PDB file of N, CA, C and O in Angstrom:
ATOM      1  N   MET A 121     -13.817 -74.827 -90.608  1.00  0.00           N
ATOM      2  CA  MET A 121     -15.159 -74.290 -90.669  1.00  0.00           C
ATOM      3  C   MET A 121     -16.061 -75.275 -91.410  1.00  0.00           C
ATOM      4  O   MET A 121     -15.678 -75.847 -92.413  1.00  0.00           O
ATOM      5  N   GLN A 122     -17.267 -75.429 -90.862  1.00  0.00           N
ATOM      6  CA  GLN A 122     -18.255 -76.298 -91.475  1.00  0.00           C
ATOM      7  C   GLN A 122     -19.467 -75.458 -91.880  1.00  0.00           C
ATOM      8  O   GLN A 122     -19.692 -74.386 -91.331  1.00  0.00           O
ATOM      9  N   THR A 123     -20.237 -75.964 -92.808  1.00  0.00           N
ATOM     10  CA  THR A 123     -21.465 -75.285 -93.218  1.00  0.00           C
ATOM     11  C   THR A 123     -22.642 -76.215 -92.983  1.00  0.00           C
ATOM     12  O   THR A 123     -22.569 -77.406 -93.256  1.00  0.00           O
ATOM     13  N   PHE A 124     -23.716 -75.663 -92.458  1.00  0.00           N
ATOM     14  CA  PHE A 124     -24.957 -76.413 -92.300  1.00  0.00           C
ATOM     15  C   PHE A 124     -25.997 -75.771 -93.208  1.00  0.00           C
ATOM     16  O   PHE A 124     -26.292 -74.583 -93.087  1.00  0.00           O
ATOM     17  N   GLU A 125     -26.538 -76.549 -94.129  1.00  0.00           N
ATOM     18  CA  GLU A 125     -27.543 -76.055 -95.070  1.00  0.00           C
ATOM     19  C   GLU A 125     -28.947 -76.265 -94.502  1.00  0.00           C
ATOM     20  O   GLU A 125     -29.291 -77.368 -94.069  1.00  0.00           O
ATOM     21  N   LEU A 126     -29.748 -75.218 -94.505  1.00  0.00           N
ATOM     22  CA  LEU A 126     -31.111 -75.301 -93.972  1.00  0.00           C
ATOM     23  C   LEU A 126     -32.033 -76.138 -94.851  1.00  0.00           C
ATOM     24  O   LEU A 126     -33.036 -76.656 -94.367  1.00  0.00           O
ATOM     25  N   GLU A 127     -31.719 -76.274 -96.127  1.00  0.00           N
ATOM     26  CA  GLU A 127     -32.465 -77.127 -97.047  1.00  0.00           C
ATOM     27  C   GLU A 127     -33.967 -76.912 -96.978  1.00  0.00           C
ATOM     28  O   GLU A 127     -34.736 -77.825 -96.663  1.00  0.00           O
ATOM     29  N   GLY A 128     -34.399 -75.689 -97.263  1.00  0.00           N
ATOM     30  CA  GLY A 128     -35.820 -75.400 -97.337  1.00  0.00           C
ATOM     31  C   GLY A 128     -36.474 -74.979 -96.035  1.00  0.00           C
ATOM     32  O   GLY A 128     -37.636 -74.579 -96.029  1.00  0.00           O
ATOM     33  N   HIS A 129     -35.767 -75.073 -94.929  1.00  0.00           N
ATOM     34  CA  HIS A 129     -36.315 -74.634 -93.645  1.00  0.00           C
ATOM     35  C   HIS A 129     -35.896 -73.195 -93.393  1.00  0.00           C
ATOM     36  O   HIS A 129     -34.884 -72.728 -93.911  1.00  0.00           O
ATOM     37  N   ASP A 130     -36.658 -72.489 -92.574  1.00  0.00           N
ATOM     38  CA  ASP A 130     -36.344 -71.095 -92.257  1.00  0.00           C
ATOM     39  C   ASP A 130     -35.241 -70.983 -91.207  1.00  0.00           C
ATOM     40  O   ASP A 130     -34.494 -70.002 -91.189  1.00  0.00           O
ATOM     41  N   PHE A 131     -35.164 -71.973 -90.300  1.00  0.00           N
ATOM     42  CA  PHE A 131     -34.206 -71.899 -89.195  1.00  0.00           C
ATOM     43  C   PHE A 131     -33.948 -73.285 -88.621  1.00  0.00           C
ATOM     44  O   PHE A 131     -34.652 -74.244 -88.936  1.00  0.00           O
ATOM     45  N   ILE A 132     -32.925 -73.358 -87.759  1.00  0.00           N
ATOM     46  CA  ILE A 132     -32.691 -74.538 -86.932  1.00  0.00           C
ATOM     47  C   ILE A 132     -32.381 -74.029 -85.530  1.00  0.00           C
ATOM     48  O   ILE A 132     -31.774 -72.966 -85.369  1.00  0.00           O
ATOM     49  N   GLU A 133     -32.807 -74.755 -84.520  1.00  0.00           N
ATOM     50  CA  GLU A 133     -32.550 -74.355 -83.145  1.00  0.00           C
ATOM     51  C   GLU A 133     -31.113 -74.706 -82.761  1.00  0.00           C
ATOM     52  O   GLU A 133     -30.570 -75.728 -83.192  1.00  0.00           O
ATOM     53  N   LEU A 134     -30.520 -73.844 -81.946  1.00  0.00           N
ATOM     54  CA  LEU A 134     -29.113 -73.976 -81.572  1.00  0.00           C
ATOM     55  C   LEU A 134     -28.790 -75.340 -80.978  1.00  0.00           C
ATOM     56  O   LEU A 134     -27.828 -75.993 -81.389  1.00  0.00           O
ATOM     57  N   ASN A 135     -29.585 -75.799 -80.013  1.00  0.00           N
ATOM     58  CA  ASN A 135     -29.276 -77.084 -79.374  1.00  0.00           C
ATOM     59  C   ASN A 135     -29.334 -78.232 -80.378  1.00  0.00           C
ATOM     60  O   ASN A 135     -28.526 -79.158 -80.324  1.00  0.00           O
ATOM     61  N   LYS A 136     -30.257 -78.165 -81.326  1.00  0.00           N
ATOM     62  CA  LYS A 136     -30.364 -79.215 -82.341  1.00  0.00           C
ATOM     63  C   LYS A 136     -29.180 -79.180 -83.302  1.00  0.00           C
ATOM     64  O   LYS A 136     -28.679 -80.222 -83.721  1.00  0.00           O
ATOM     65  N   LEU A 137     -28.721 -77.976 -83.649  1.00  0.00           N
ATOM     66  CA  LEU A 137     -27.572 -77.847 -84.542  1.00  0.00           C
ATOM     67  C   LEU A 137     -26.335 -78.496 -83.936  1.00  0.00           C
ATOM     68  O   LEU A 137     -25.624 -79.244 -84.613  1.00  0.00           O
ATOM     69  N   LEU A 138     -26.077 -78.231 -82.664  1.00  0.00           N
ATOM     70  CA  LEU A 138     -24.889 -78.806 -82.014  1.00  0.00           C
ATOM     71  C   LEU A 138     -24.927 -80.326 -82.072  1.00  0.00           C
ATOM     72  O   LEU A 138     -23.900 -80.971 -82.294  1.00  0.00           O
ATOM     73  N   LYS A 139     -26.110 -80.901 -81.876  1.00  0.00           N
ATOM     74  CA  LYS A 139     -26.243 -82.358 -81.911  1.00  0.00           C
ATOM     75  C   LYS A 139     -26.105 -82.898 -83.336  1.00  0.00           C
ATOM     76  O   LYS A 139     -25.367 -83.855 -83.575  1.00  0.00           O
ATOM     77  N   ILE A 140     -26.796 -82.277 -84.291  1.00  0.00           N
ATOM     78  CA  ILE A 140     -26.748 -82.741 -85.682  1.00  0.00           C
ATOM     79  C   ILE A 140     -25.325 -82.690 -86.235  1.00  0.00           C
ATOM     80  O   ILE A 140     -24.898 -83.584 -86.965  1.00  0.00           O
ATOM     81  N   MET A 141     -24.589 -81.633 -85.885  1.00  0.00           N
ATOM     82  CA  MET A 141     -23.222 -81.462 -86.381  1.00  0.00           C
ATOM     83  C   MET A 141     -22.215 -82.297 -85.584  1.00  0.00           C
ATOM     84  O   MET A 141     -21.030 -82.230 -85.824  1.00  0.00           O
ATOM     85  N   GLN A 142     -22.719 -83.067 -84.631  1.00  0.00           N
ATOM     86  CA  GLN A 142     -21.913 -83.959 -83.799  1.00  0.00           C
ATOM     87  C   GLN A 142     -20.825 -83.213 -83.030  1.00  0.00           C
ATOM     88  O   GLN A 142     -19.735 -83.728 -82.798  1.00  0.00           O
ATOM     89  N   LEU A 143     -21.151 -81.979 -82.611  1.00  0.00           N
ATOM     90  CA  LEU A 143     -20.241 -81.213 -81.768  1.00  0.00           C
ATOM     91  C   LEU A 143     -20.421 -81.601 -80.310  1.00  0.00           C
ATOM     92  O   LEU A 143     -19.563 -81.312 -79.478  1.00  0.00           O
ATOM     93  N   VAL A 144     -21.551 -82.241 -80.004  1.00  0.00           N
ATOM     94  CA  VAL A 144     -21.845 -82.763 -78.672  1.00  0.00           C
ATOM     95  C   VAL A 144     -22.374 -84.183 -78.828  1.00  0.00           C
ATOM     96  O   VAL A 144     -22.806 -84.572 -79.907  1.00  0.00           O
ATOM     97  N   GLY A 145     -22.358 -84.927 -77.748  1.00  0.00           N
ATOM     98  CA  GLY A 145     -22.794 -86.319 -77.802  1.00  0.00           C
ATOM     99  C   GLY A 145     -24.290 -86.511 -77.646  1.00  0.00           C
ATOM    100  O   GLY A 145     -24.835 -87.534 -78.042  1.00  0.00           O
ATOM    101  N   SER A 146     -24.976 -85.506 -77.054  1.00  0.00           N
ATOM    102  CA  SER A 146     -26.408 -85.651 -76.815  1.00  0.00           C
ATOM    103  C   SER A 146     -27.057 -84.277 -76.702  1.00  0.00           C
ATOM    104  O   SER A 146     -26.376 -83.259 -76.541  1.00  0.00           O
ATOM    105  N   GLY A 147     -28.378 -84.275 -76.737  1.00  0.00           N
ATOM    106  CA  GLY A 147     -29.108 -83.032 -76.546  1.00  0.00           C
ATOM    107  C   GLY A 147     -28.889 -82.455 -75.161  1.00  0.00           C
ATOM    108  O   GLY A 147     -28.825 -81.241 -74.990  1.00  0.00           O
ATOM    109  N   GLY A 148     -28.746 -83.334 -74.176  1.00  0.00           N
ATOM    110  CA  GLY A 148     -28.481 -82.885 -72.807  1.00  0.00           C
ATOM    111  C   GLY A 148     -27.148 -82.168 -72.702  1.00  0.00           C
ATOM    112  O   GLY A 148     -27.029 -81.152 -72.003  1.00  0.00           O
ATOM    113  N   GLU A 149     -26.146 -82.686 -73.386  1.00  0.00           N
ATOM    114  CA  GLU A 149     -24.838 -82.027 -73.403  1.00  0.00           C
ATOM    115  C   GLU A 149     -24.942 -80.661 -74.065  1.00  0.00           C
ATOM    116  O   GLU A 149     -24.353 -79.689 -73.598  1.00  0.00           O
ATOM    117  N   ALA A 150     -25.688 -80.586 -75.154  1.00  0.00           N
ATOM    118  CA  ALA A 150     -25.864 -79.309 -75.857  1.00  0.00           C
ATOM    119  C   ALA A 150     -26.459 -78.275 -74.907  1.00  0.00           C
ATOM    120  O   ALA A 150     -25.958 -77.151 -74.807  1.00  0.00           O
ATOM    121  N   LYS A 151     -27.501 -78.651 -74.197  1.00  0.00           N
ATOM    122  CA  LYS A 151     -28.148 -77.735 -73.260  1.00  0.00           C
ATOM    123  C   LYS A 151     -27.175 -77.282 -72.179  1.00  0.00           C
ATOM    124  O   LYS A 151     -27.138 -76.109 -71.813  1.00  0.00           O
ATOM    125  N   GLN A 152     -26.379 -78.211 -71.662  1.00  0.00           N
ATOM    126  CA  GLN A 152     -25.422 -77.888 -70.603  1.00  0.00           C
ATOM    127  C   GLN A 152     -24.383 -76.882 -71.094  1.00  0.00           C
ATOM    128  O   GLN A 152     -24.102 -75.885 -70.430  1.00  0.00           O
ATOM    129  N   PHE A 153     -23.813 -77.123 -72.265  1.00  0.00           N
ATOM    130  CA  PHE A 153     -22.795 -76.218 -72.800  1.00  0.00           C
ATOM    131  C   PHE A 153     -23.376 -74.835 -73.073  1.00  0.00           C
ATOM    132  O   PHE A 153     -22.718 -73.819 -72.827  1.00  0.00           O
ATOM    133  N   ILE A 154     -24.599 -74.783 -73.581  1.00  0.00           N
ATOM    134  CA  ILE A 154     -25.251 -73.497 -73.845  1.00  0.00           C
ATOM    135  C   ILE A 154     -25.497 -72.767 -72.526  1.00  0.00           C
ATOM    136  O   ILE A 154     -25.190 -71.580 -72.397  1.00  0.00           O
ATOM    137  N   ASP A 155     -26.026 -73.477 -71.521  1.00  0.00           N
ATOM    138  CA  ASP A 155     -26.299 -72.878 -70.214  1.00  0.00           C
ATOM    139  C   ASP A 155     -25.025 -72.321 -69.574  1.00  0.00           C
ATOM    140  O   ASP A 155     -25.070 -71.316 -68.867  1.00  0.00           O
ATOM    141  N   GLU A 156     -23.897 -72.978 -69.818  1.00  0.00           N
ATOM    142  CA  GLU A 156     -22.627 -72.549 -69.228  1.00  0.00           C
ATOM    143  C   GLU A 156     -21.975 -71.399 -70.002  1.00  0.00           C
ATOM    144  O   GLU A 156     -20.913 -70.915 -69.623  1.00  0.00           O
ATOM    145  N   GLY A 157     -22.607 -70.963 -71.089  1.00  0.00           N
ATOM    146  CA  GLY A 157     -22.088 -69.831 -71.850  1.00  0.00           C
ATOM    147  C   GLY A 157     -20.898 -70.175 -72.724  1.00  0.00           C
ATOM    148  O   GLY A 157     -20.065 -69.316 -73.013  1.00  0.00           O
ATOM    149  N   LEU A 158     -20.827 -71.417 -73.182  1.00  0.00           N
ATOM    150  CA  LEU A 158     -19.682 -71.865 -73.973  1.00  0.00           C
ATOM    151  C   LEU A 158     -19.928 -71.817 -75.484  1.00  0.00           C
ATOM    152  O   LEU A 158     -19.066 -72.223 -76.253  1.00  0.00           O
ATOM    153  N   VAL A 159     -21.100 -71.317 -75.895  1.00  0.00           N
ATOM    154  CA  VAL A 159     -21.439 -71.265 -77.314  1.00  0.00           C
ATOM    155  C   VAL A 159     -21.642 -69.802 -77.716  1.00  0.00           C
ATOM    156  O   VAL A 159     -22.337 -69.053 -77.017  1.00  0.00           O
ATOM    157  N   GLN A 160     -21.048 -69.420 -78.831  1.00  0.00           N
ATOM    158  CA  GLN A 160     -21.229 -68.068 -79.352  1.00  0.00           C
ATOM    159  C   GLN A 160     -22.016 -68.117 -80.661  1.00  0.00           C
ATOM    160  O   GLN A 160     -21.809 -69.011 -81.472  1.00  0.00           O
ATOM    161  N   VAL A 161     -22.892 -67.139 -80.826  1.00  0.00           N
ATOM    162  CA  VAL A 161     -23.618 -66.958 -82.076  1.00  0.00           C
ATOM    163  C   VAL A 161     -23.325 -65.536 -82.545  1.00  0.00           C
ATOM    164  O   VAL A 161     -23.579 -64.575 -81.814  1.00  0.00           O
ATOM    165  N   ASN A 162     -22.745 -65.437 -83.724  1.00  0.00           N
ATOM    166  CA  ASN A 162     -22.390 -64.140 -84.304  1.00  0.00           C
ATOM    167  C   ASN A 162     -21.530 -63.309 -83.351  1.00  0.00           C
ATOM    168  O   ASN A 162     -21.708 -62.102 -83.212  1.00  0.00           O
ATOM    169  N   GLY A 163     -20.596 -63.987 -82.665  1.00  0.00           N
ATOM    170  CA  GLY A 163     -19.634 -63.294 -81.810  1.00  0.00           C
ATOM    171  C   GLY A 163     -20.106 -62.959 -80.409  1.00  0.00           C
ATOM    172  O   GLY A 163     -19.376 -62.345 -79.634  1.00  0.00           O
ATOM    173  N   THR A 164     -21.321 -63.374 -80.059  1.00  0.00           N
ATOM    174  CA  THR A 164     -21.882 -63.090 -78.740  1.00  0.00           C
ATOM    175  C   THR A 164     -22.238 -64.398 -78.041  1.00  0.00           C
ATOM    176  O   THR A 164     -22.795 -65.298 -78.671  1.00  0.00           O
ATOM    177  N   ILE A 165     -21.944 -64.484 -76.750  1.00  0.00           N
ATOM    178  CA  ILE A 165     -22.325 -65.682 -75.985  1.00  0.00           C
ATOM    179  C   ILE A 165     -23.844 -65.814 -76.019  1.00  0.00           C
ATOM    180  O   ILE A 165     -24.565 -64.858 -75.753  1.00  0.00           O
ATOM    181  N   GLU A 166     -24.297 -67.009 -76.341  1.00  0.00           N
ATOM    182  CA  GLU A 166     -25.740 -67.266 -76.472  1.00  0.00           C
ATOM    183  C   GLU A 166     -26.181 -68.263 -75.413  1.00  0.00           C
ATOM    184  O   GLU A 166     -25.630 -69.354 -75.328  1.00  0.00           O
ATOM    185  N   LYS A 167     -27.178 -67.883 -74.604  1.00  0.00           N
ATOM    186  CA  LYS A 167     -27.677 -68.779 -73.562  1.00  0.00           C
ATOM    187  C   LYS A 167     -29.092 -69.278 -73.837  1.00  0.00           C
ATOM    188  O   LYS A 167     -29.663 -69.989 -73.012  1.00  0.00           O
ATOM    189  N   GLN A 168     -29.655 -68.928 -74.982  1.00  0.00           N
ATOM    190  CA  GLN A 168     -30.966 -69.458 -75.357  1.00  0.00           C
ATOM    191  C   GLN A 168     -30.751 -70.810 -76.019  1.00  0.00           C
ATOM    192  O   GLN A 168     -30.174 -70.884 -77.108  1.00  0.00           O
ATOM    193  N   ARG A 169     -31.209 -71.854 -75.385  1.00  0.00           N
ATOM    194  CA  ARG A 169     -31.023 -73.208 -75.926  1.00  0.00           C
ATOM    195  C   ARG A 169     -31.665 -73.373 -77.299  1.00  0.00           C
ATOM    196  O   ARG A 169     -31.132 -74.037 -78.160  1.00  0.00           O
ATOM    197  N   ARG A 170     -32.831 -72.784 -77.454  1.00  0.00           N
ATOM    198  CA  ARG A 170     -33.589 -72.974 -78.687  1.00  0.00           C
ATOM    199  C   ARG A 170     -33.518 -71.746 -79.593  1.00  0.00           C
ATOM    200  O   ARG A 170     -34.420 -71.494 -80.381  1.00  0.00           O
ATOM    201  N   LYS A 171     -32.405 -71.013 -79.496  1.00  0.00           N
ATOM    202  CA  LYS A 171     -32.182 -69.844 -80.353  1.00  0.00           C
ATOM    203  C   LYS A 171     -32.349 -70.254 -81.806  1.00  0.00           C
ATOM    204  O   LYS A 171     -31.772 -71.251 -82.254  1.00  0.00           O
ATOM    205  N   LYS A 172     -33.158 -69.503 -82.538  1.00  0.00           N
ATOM    206  CA  LYS A 172     -33.391 -69.807 -83.951  1.00  0.00           C
ATOM    207  C   LYS A 172     -32.222 -69.280 -84.775  1.00  0.00           C
ATOM    208  O   LYS A 172     -31.957 -68.081 -84.787  1.00  0.00           O
ATOM    209  N   LEU A 173     -31.540 -70.184 -85.448  1.00  0.00           N
ATOM    210  CA  LEU A 173     -30.412 -69.826 -86.293  1.00  0.00           C
ATOM    211  C   LEU A 173     -30.889 -69.760 -87.732  1.00  0.00           C
ATOM    212  O   LEU A 173     -31.567 -70.660 -88.220  1.00  0.00           O
ATOM    213  N   ARG A 174     -30.509 -68.687 -88.401  1.00  0.00           N
ATOM    214  CA  ARG A 174     -30.945 -68.476 -89.781  1.00  0.00           C
ATOM    215  C   ARG A 174     -29.736 -68.337 -90.697  1.00  0.00           C
ATOM    216  O   ARG A 174     -28.597 -68.215 -90.235  1.00  0.00           O
ATOM    217  N   LYS A 175     -29.994 -68.327 -91.983  1.00  0.00           N
ATOM    218  CA  LYS A 175     -28.933 -68.249 -92.979  1.00  0.00           C
ATOM    219  C   LYS A 175     -27.994 -67.079 -92.677  1.00  0.00           C
ATOM    220  O   LYS A 175     -28.437 -65.967 -92.407  1.00  0.00           O
ATOM    221  N   GLY A 176     -26.696 -67.359 -92.695  1.00  0.00           N
ATOM    222  CA  GLY A 176     -25.686 -66.339 -92.440  1.00  0.00           C
ATOM    223  C   GLY A 176     -25.185 -66.307 -91.013  1.00  0.00           C
ATOM    224  O   GLY A 176     -24.150 -65.695 -90.730  1.00  0.00           O
ATOM    225  N   ASP A 177     -25.892 -66.952 -90.077  1.00  0.00           N
ATOM    226  CA  ASP A 177     -25.438 -66.975 -88.687  1.00  0.00           C
ATOM    227  C   ASP A 177     -24.163 -67.796 -88.567  1.00  0.00           C
ATOM    228  O   ASP A 177     -23.967 -68.785 -89.282  1.00  0.00           O
ATOM    229  N   LYS A 178     -23.294 -67.371 -87.628  1.00  0.00           N
ATOM    230  CA  LYS A 178     -22.031 -68.062 -87.377  1.00  0.00           C
ATOM    231  C   LYS A 178     -22.008 -68.528 -85.931  1.00  0.00           C
ATOM    232  O   LYS A 178     -22.222 -67.741 -85.017  1.00  0.00           O
ATOM    233  N   ILE A 179     -21.726 -69.810 -85.746  1.00  0.00           N
ATOM    234  CA  ILE A 179     -21.699 -70.421 -84.424  1.00  0.00           C
ATOM    235  C   ILE A 179     -20.271 -70.836 -84.135  1.00  0.00           C
ATOM    236  O   ILE A 179     -19.613 -71.448 -84.978  1.00  0.00           O
ATOM    237  N   LEU A 180     -19.802 -70.521 -82.931  1.00  0.00           N
ATOM    238  CA  LEU A 180     -18.462 -70.912 -82.502  1.00  0.00           C
ATOM    239  C   LEU A 180     -18.588 -71.706 -81.212  1.00  0.00           C
ATOM    240  O   LEU A 180     -19.209 -71.246 -80.246  1.00  0.00           O
ATOM    241  N   PHE A 181     -18.019 -72.902 -81.214  1.00  0.00           N
ATOM    242  CA  PHE A 181     -18.079 -73.784 -80.036  1.00  0.00           C
ATOM    243  C   PHE A 181     -16.802 -74.611 -80.008  1.00  0.00           C
ATOM    244  O   PHE A 181     -16.496 -75.319 -80.953  1.00  0.00           O
ATOM    245  N   GLU A 182     -16.062 -74.492 -78.909  1.00  0.00           N
ATOM    246  CA  GLU A 182     -14.821 -75.242 -78.692  1.00  0.00           C
ATOM    247  C   GLU A 182     -13.890 -75.192 -79.911  1.00  0.00           C
ATOM    248  O   GLU A 182     -13.384 -76.205 -80.369  1.00  0.00           O
ATOM    249  N   GLY A 183     -13.711 -73.991 -80.444  1.00  0.00           N
ATOM    250  CA  GLY A 183     -12.791 -73.809 -81.562  1.00  0.00           C
ATOM    251  C   GLY A 183     -13.325 -74.209 -82.924  1.00  0.00           C
ATOM    252  O   GLY A 183     -12.641 -74.069 -83.925  1.00  0.00           O
ATOM    253  N   GLN A 184     -14.556 -74.706 -82.970  1.00  0.00           N
ATOM    254  CA  GLN A 184     -15.160 -75.116 -84.240  1.00  0.00           C
ATOM    255  C   GLN A 184     -16.169 -74.054 -84.653  1.00  0.00           C
ATOM    256  O   GLN A 184     -16.970 -73.589 -83.828  1.00  0.00           O
ATOM    257  N   GLU A 185     -16.149 -73.695 -85.924  1.00  0.00           N
ATOM    258  CA  GLU A 185     -17.083 -72.708 -86.447  1.00  0.00           C
ATOM    259  C   GLU A 185     -18.042 -73.374 -87.433  1.00  0.00           C
ATOM    260  O   GLU A 185     -17.621 -74.170 -88.275  1.00  0.00           O
ATOM    261  N   VAL A 186     -19.316 -73.034 -87.288  1.00  0.00           N
ATOM    262  CA  VAL A 186     -20.339 -73.533 -88.208  1.00  0.00           C
ATOM    263  C   VAL A 186     -21.080 -72.321 -88.768  1.00  0.00           C
ATOM    264  O   VAL A 186     -21.498 -71.436 -88.026  1.00  0.00           O
ATOM    265  N   ILE A 187     -21.224 -72.293 -90.088  1.00  0.00           N
ATOM    266  CA  ILE A 187     -21.946 -71.235 -90.780  1.00  0.00           C
ATOM    267  C   ILE A 187     -23.269 -71.828 -91.269  1.00  0.00           C
ATOM    268  O   ILE A 187     -23.298 -72.917 -91.836  1.00  0.00           O
ATOM    269  N   ILE A 188     -24.351 -71.091 -91.045  1.00  0.00           N
ATOM    270  CA  ILE A 188     -25.659 -71.540 -91.524  1.00  0.00           C
ATOM    271  C   ILE A 188     -25.825 -71.057 -92.959  1.00  0.00           C
ATOM    272  O   ILE A 188     -25.700 -69.870 -93.245  1.00  0.00           O
ATOM    273  N   GLY A 189     -26.077 -72.009 -93.864  1.00  0.00           N
ATOM    274  CA  GLY A 189     -26.207 -71.683 -95.272  1.00  0.00           C
ATOM    275  C   GLY A 189     -27.608 -71.889 -95.782  1.00  0.00           C
ATOM    276  O   GLY A 189     -28.486 -72.366 -95.131  1.00  0.00           O
TER     277      GLY A 189
END
């Protein structure tokens, strides 16, 4: 499990988080994986590419979990 700290921001968009955390190689890959329903947010498949993630949200992608702190 990894943690991503918002550091003064209210949220981060899902596609940007996947790229920043290096779970995907590019923004295009992030969009593709989200569109295919391969990303979960708080236990539910998420298809909104720019879903706003806030403190406490849990993201699961290819066996990797990221918690927003």
